[in-house]
Amino acid sequence: MNISQALLFITFCIFSSGCSSDIMQDLADARLVDLEPIAIHSLEISDPSGLTLDVSGDFLWTVSDDSGDFIYRINFEGEMLEIITGYRGDDMEGITMNPNDGTLWIVEERLRQIVQLTTDGEVLQSVDVPVDSTNLNDGLEGIAWNPQNDHVYILNEKNPRRFIELNAEFELVRSVTIDFDPPHDMSDLSGLFYLHDDEEFWFVSDESKKIVVTNIHLNPIRGYRLDREKFEGIAVDRSNHRLYLVNDEEDKLYTFELPG
C-alpha cells in the first residue's frame, strides 16, 4: 500500500469507524520511511547498549549493559580497537562524548546517574539525574551532548518516557514527557544522538522499531521504520553519510546510508 492509498483508507476508517486501533497504527506507520542496512557486523561485545561517534570521526564508542562490563572502542566494521578496563559499569545504557574536552559521559540506568570519564576510564565526576520511575529497569537510557552550550540531554526509557536537559552546571533546564502523535509515537526511548550542525535529535525506540528525528524544540520532523527490535544505540556521521545502530539482542553493528 502506498501513501496515497493509506491516506484514502485512513479517511474511510475515520468516517466509517470500521478500523481497529492496530490497523490505524499500521496505516500511520506506513508514512515512515523504511531503512535497509548496507552492512551488518558481529561484535565481540555482550549486550551493546549505547553508541556514539568519536570527536575525530575515526571510530565509535559503545558500552555493554552487563553488570561489571566495560566501555569499548570499535571501528566501523565492528572490530575491537580497545577495551577501557578502568571503569566497570553497573548497568550502562548510553554513551556520548563531549567534543570540547574529549571526555566520555555514560548513563547508569539503575544508579540514576551520568558519569564523566577520561578515555582511559578514570572517573572525573558523577551527577545524579532526577527521574520519576520507581522501576529500576525503566530508568535512564540515552545521552547526548550539545557542544555549543555544554548542555547534556538524557532519556528516561519509559514509565515515564522523559527527555531531560541539564545545563553546564547540571541544573535542570527542561523535563519533557515524550508523547508524539502517530506515526512518530514510541513506546520506549532506547537511544539518543544530537546532530549539532542541524540541531536535530535522533531517537531510536527498541520496542517500536523506529527512529524519530526532531528539531531542538522536540517537534518531530521525520521518521524511519526498522525491521526488528532491540536497537539500543544510535550514532550519526553526517560527513560520511552514515547511520550506525547497535542491536542489544544480536550483538551486532548495523550500518545504513544516511537518509536525506
CSV table of C-alpha atoms in Angstrom, one decimal:
chain,number,residue,atom,x,y,z
A,1,MET,CA,0.0,0.0,0.0
A,2,ASN,CA,1.5,3.4,-1.0
A,3,ILE,CA,1.0,6.6,1.0
A,4,SER,CA,-1.9,7.8,-1.2
A,5,GLN,CA,-3.8,4.5,-0.7
A,6,ALA,CA,-3.1,4.6,3.0
A,7,LEU,CA,-4.5,8.2,3.3
A,8,LEU,CA,-7.6,7.1,1.5
A,9,PHE,CA,-8.0,4.1,3.8
A,10,ILE,CA,-7.5,6.3,6.9
A,11,THR,CA,-10.2,8.7,5.7
A,12,PHE,CA,-12.6,5.7,5.2
A,13,CYS,CA,-11.7,4.4,8.7
A,14,ILE,CA,-12.4,7.8,10.3
A,15,PHE,CA,-15.8,8.2,8.8
A,16,SER,CA,-16.9,4.6,9.0
A,17,SER,CA,-15.4,3.8,12.4
A,18,GLY,CA,-14.6,0.4,10.8
A,19,CYS,CA,-10.9,0.0,11.6
A,20,SER,CA,-9.2,-1.3,14.7
A,21,SER,CA,-6.5,0.6,16.6
A,22,ASP,CA,-3.9,-1.9,15.4
A,23,ILE,CA,-4.9,-1.3,11.7
A,24,MET,CA,-4.8,2.5,12.3
A,25,GLN,CA,-1.3,2.2,13.8
A,26,ASP,CA,-0.1,0.2,10.9
A,27,LEU,CA,-1.5,2.7,8.5
A,28,ALA,CA,0.1,5.6,10.4
A,29,ASP,CA,3.4,3.7,10.3
A,30,ALA,CA,3.1,3.4,6.5
A,31,ARG,CA,4.1,7.1,6.5
A,32,LEU,CA,7.6,6.2,7.8
A,33,VAL,CA,10.5,5.5,5.5
A,34,ASP,CA,12.0,2.0,5.6
A,35,LEU,CA,15.6,1.7,6.4
A,36,GLU,CA,17.7,-1.1,5.0
A,37,PRO,CA,21.2,-1.8,6.2
A,38,ILE,CA,24.1,-1.7,3.8
A,39,ALA,CA,26.3,-3.7,6.3
A,40,ILE,CA,25.9,-5.8,9.4
A,41,HIS,CA,28.9,-6.7,11.6
A,42,SER,CA,29.1,-9.0,14.6
A,43,LEU,CA,30.5,-7.6,17.8
A,44,GLU,CA,32.7,-9.3,20.4
A,45,ILE,CA,30.6,-7.4,23.0
A,46,SER,CA,27.7,-8.8,25.0
A,47,ASP,CA,24.6,-6.7,25.0
A,48,PRO,CA,25.8,-3.4,23.5
A,49,SER,CA,23.5,-0.7,24.7
A,50,GLY,CA,24.7,2.7,23.6
A,51,LEU,CA,26.8,4.2,20.7
A,52,THR,CA,28.5,7.4,19.8
A,53,LEU,CA,30.9,8.8,17.3
A,54,ASP,CA,34.4,9.8,18.5
A,55,VAL,CA,35.1,13.5,18.0
A,56,SER,CA,37.8,12.6,15.5
A,57,GLY,CA,35.2,10.9,13.3
A,58,ASP,CA,37.5,7.9,13.0
A,59,PHE,CA,35.8,5.3,15.2
A,60,LEU,CA,32.9,4.6,17.5
A,61,TRP,CA,32.4,4.1,21.3
A,62,THR,CA,29.9,1.6,22.8
A,63,VAL,CA,29.1,0.1,26.2
A,64,SER,CA,27.7,-3.2,27.4
A,65,ASP,CA,24.8,-3.1,29.9
A,66,ASP,CA,26.0,-6.3,31.6
A,67,SER,CA,26.9,-5.6,35.2
A,68,GLY,CA,30.7,-5.2,35.6
A,69,ASP,CA,31.3,-4.8,31.9
A,70,PHE,CA,33.2,-2.2,30.1
A,71,ILE,CA,33.4,0.7,27.6
A,72,TYR,CA,34.6,-0.3,24.1
A,73,ARG,CA,36.3,1.5,21.2
A,74,ILE,CA,35.4,-0.1,17.9
A,75,ASN,CA,35.9,0.6,14.2
A,76,PHE,CA,33.1,0.9,11.6
A,77,GLU,CA,33.3,-2.8,10.8
A,78,GLY,CA,32.6,-3.6,14.5
A,79,GLU,CA,36.2,-4.8,15.1
A,80,MET,CA,37.5,-4.2,18.7
A,81,LEU,CA,40.1,-1.5,18.9
A,82,GLU,CA,40.3,-1.1,22.7
A,83,ILE,CA,38.6,-2.2,25.9
A,84,ILE,CA,38.5,0.5,28.6
A,85,THR,CA,39.1,-1.5,31.7
A,86,GLY,CA,39.5,1.4,34.0
A,87,TYR,CA,35.7,1.6,34.6
A,88,ARG,CA,33.3,-1.2,35.3
A,89,GLY,CA,29.7,-0.3,34.8
A,90,ASP,CA,26.7,-1.2,36.9
A,91,ASP,CA,24.1,-1.1,34.1
A,92,MET,CA,25.4,1.3,31.4
A,93,GLU,CA,22.7,2.2,28.9
A,94,GLY,CA,24.2,5.0,26.9
A,95,ILE,CA,27.4,6.9,26.0
A,96,THR,CA,28.3,10.2,24.4
A,97,MET,CA,31.4,12.3,24.0
A,98,ASN,CA,31.9,16.0,24.9
A,99,PRO,CA,33.9,17.2,21.8
A,100,ASN,CA,35.0,20.3,23.7
A,101,ASP,CA,37.2,18.4,26.1
A,102,GLY,CA,37.3,14.8,24.7
A,103,THR,CA,35.8,13.2,27.8
A,104,LEU,CA,33.2,10.5,27.7
A,105,TRP,CA,29.8,10.5,29.5
A,106,ILE,CA,27.9,7.3,30.2
A,107,VAL,CA,24.5,6.6,31.6
A,108,GLU,CA,24.0,4.3,34.6
A,109,GLU,CA,20.4,3.2,34.4
A,110,ARG,CA,19.8,1.7,37.9
A,111,LEU,CA,22.0,4.2,39.7
A,112,ARG,CA,20.1,7.1,38.1
A,113,GLN,CA,23.5,8.8,37.3
A,114,ILE,CA,25.5,10.1,34.4
A,115,VAL,CA,29.3,9.7,34.8
A,116,GLN,CA,32.1,11.6,33.2
A,117,LEU,CA,35.3,9.7,32.4
A,118,THR,CA,38.5,10.1,30.6
A,119,THR,CA,39.1,7.8,27.6
A,120,ASP,CA,41.2,5.7,29.9
A,121,GLY,CA,38.2,5.1,32.2
A,122,GLU,CA,39.2,7.4,35.0
A,123,VAL,CA,36.1,8.8,36.8
A,124,LEU,CA,36.0,12.6,36.8
A,125,GLN,CA,32.6,13.1,38.3
A,126,SER,CA,29.1,11.7,38.6
A,127,VAL,CA,25.8,13.5,38.5
A,128,ASP,CA,22.5,12.3,39.9
A,129,VAL,CA,19.6,12.7,37.5
A,130,PRO,CA,16.1,13.1,38.9
A,131,VAL,CA,13.6,10.7,37.4
A,132,ASP,CA,10.1,9.7,38.4
A,133,SER,CA,10.3,6.0,37.6
A,134,THR,CA,10.2,3.6,40.6
A,135,ASN,CA,11.2,0.6,38.5
A,136,LEU,CA,15.0,0.4,38.3
A,137,ASN,CA,14.9,-1.1,34.8
A,138,ASP,CA,12.7,1.7,33.5
A,139,GLY,CA,15.4,4.3,34.1
A,140,LEU,CA,18.0,6.3,32.2
A,141,GLU,CA,18.7,5.0,28.7
A,142,GLY,CA,20.2,7.5,26.3
A,143,ILE,CA,22.6,10.5,26.4
A,144,ALA,CA,23.8,13.2,24.1
A,145,TRP,CA,25.9,16.4,24.4
A,146,ASN,CA,25.5,19.8,22.9
A,147,PRO,CA,29.0,21.3,22.2
A,148,GLN,CA,27.6,24.8,21.6
A,149,ASN,CA,26.4,25.3,25.2
A,150,ASP,CA,27.6,22.2,27.0
A,151,HIS,CA,24.1,21.1,27.8
A,152,VAL,CA,23.5,17.4,28.3
A,153,TYR,CA,20.4,15.6,27.1
A,154,ILE,CA,19.3,12.4,28.8
A,155,LEU,CA,16.4,10.0,28.2
A,156,ASN,CA,14.3,8.0,30.7
A,157,GLU,CA,13.3,4.8,28.9
A,158,LYS,CA,9.6,4.6,29.9
A,159,ASN,CA,7.2,5.0,32.8
A,160,PRO,CA,7.6,7.8,32.1
A,161,ARG,CA,9.2,8.4,28.7
A,162,ARG,CA,11.1,11.5,29.6
A,163,PHE,CA,13.6,13.9,27.8
A,164,ILE,CA,15.8,15.7,30.4
A,165,GLU,CA,18.0,18.6,29.7
A,166,LEU,CA,20.7,19.8,32.1
A,167,ASN,CA,22.8,23.0,31.7
A,168,ALA,CA,26.6,23.3,32.0
A,169,GLU,CA,26.1,23.5,35.8
A,170,PHE,CA,23.9,20.3,35.7
A,171,GLU,CA,20.8,22.3,36.7
A,172,LEU,CA,17.5,21.2,35.2
A,173,VAL,CA,16.5,23.2,32.1
A,174,ARG,CA,13.6,21.1,31.0
A,175,SER,CA,12.0,17.7,31.6
A,176,VAL,CA,9.5,16.8,28.9
A,177,THR,CA,7.3,13.7,28.6
A,178,ILE,CA,7.7,12.3,25.1
A,179,ASP,CA,4.3,11.5,23.7
A,180,PHE,CA,4.4,12.1,19.9
A,181,ASP,CA,1.4,11.6,17.7
A,182,PRO,CA,1.5,8.7,15.1
A,183,PRO,CA,3.5,7.8,13.1
A,184,HIS,CA,6.2,9.2,15.4
A,185,ASP,CA,4.8,7.7,18.7
A,186,MET,CA,7.3,5.5,20.6
A,187,SER,CA,6.5,3.0,23.4
A,188,ASP,CA,10.0,3.3,24.8
A,189,LEU,CA,13.1,5.5,24.3
A,190,SER,CA,16.3,3.4,23.8
A,191,GLY,CA,19.0,5.7,22.4
A,192,LEU,CA,19.7,9.3,21.5
A,193,PHE,CA,22.1,11.2,19.3
A,194,TYR,CA,22.3,15.0,18.9
A,195,LEU,CA,23.4,16.2,15.4
A,196,HIS,CA,24.5,19.7,16.4
A,197,ASP,CA,25.1,21.1,12.9
A,198,ASP,CA,21.5,20.5,12.1
A,199,GLU,CA,20.2,21.0,15.7
A,200,GLU,CA,18.4,17.6,15.4
A,201,PHE,CA,17.7,14.9,18.0
A,202,TRP,CA,17.7,11.3,16.7
A,203,PHE,CA,15.7,9.0,18.9
A,204,VAL,CA,15.7,5.2,18.5
A,205,SER,CA,12.9,3.1,20.0
A,206,ASP,CA,13.6,-0.6,20.6
A,207,GLU,CA,10.0,-1.7,21.1
A,208,SER,CA,8.5,0.5,18.4
A,209,LYS,CA,11.2,-0.4,15.9
A,210,LYS,CA,11.6,3.1,14.6
A,211,ILE,CA,13.8,6.2,14.5
A,212,VAL,CA,12.3,9.6,15.1
A,213,VAL,CA,14.1,12.8,14.2
A,214,THR,CA,13.0,16.1,16.0
A,215,ASN,CA,14.2,19.7,16.0
A,216,ILE,CA,15.7,21.3,19.0
A,217,HIS,CA,12.2,22.0,20.3
A,218,LEU,CA,11.3,18.3,20.2
A,219,ASN,CA,8.9,18.7,17.3
A,220,PRO,CA,9.0,15.6,15.1
A,221,ILE,CA,10.4,16.2,11.6
A,222,ARG,CA,10.5,12.7,10.1
A,223,GLY,CA,10.7,9.1,11.0
A,224,TYR,CA,12.2,5.8,9.8
A,225,ARG,CA,11.0,2.2,10.2
A,226,LEU,CA,13.3,-0.5,11.3
A,227,ASP,CA,12.7,-4.2,10.7
A,228,ARG,CA,13.5,-5.5,14.2
A,229,GLU,CA,13.5,-4.7,17.9
A,230,LYS,CA,16.5,-4.3,20.3
A,231,PHE,CA,18.3,-1.4,18.7
A,232,GLU,CA,19.6,0.5,21.7
A,233,GLY,CA,22.3,2.7,20.5
A,234,ILE,CA,22.5,5.3,17.6
A,235,ALA,CA,25.2,7.4,16.1
A,236,VAL,CA,25.1,9.7,13.0
A,237,ASP,CA,28.1,10.5,10.9
A,238,ARG,CA,26.9,13.4,8.7
A,239,SER,CA,30.2,14.0,6.9
A,240,ASN,CA,30.3,10.4,5.6
A,241,HIS,CA,26.6,10.0,5.2
A,242,ARG,CA,26.3,7.0,7.6
A,243,LEU,CA,23.9,6.0,10.3
A,244,TYR,CA,25.0,3.4,12.9
A,245,LEU,CA,22.9,1.3,15.3
A,246,VAL,CA,23.8,-1.4,17.8
A,247,ASN,CA,21.5,-4.3,18.5
A,248,ASP,CA,21.5,-5.4,22.1
A,249,GLU,CA,20.0,-8.9,21.4
A,250,GLU,CA,22.1,-9.8,18.4
A,251,ASP,CA,25.4,-8.2,19.5
A,252,LYS,CA,25.7,-6.6,16.1
A,253,LEU,CA,26.6,-3.2,14.5
A,254,TYR,CA,24.3,-2.1,11.7
A,255,THR,CA,25.4,0.4,9.1
A,256,PHE,CA,22.9,2.4,7.0
A,257,GLU,CA,23.2,5.1,4.3
A,258,LEU,CA,22.2,8.3,6.0
A,259,PRO,CA,18.7,9.2,4.7
A,260,GLY,CA,18.1,12.5,3.0
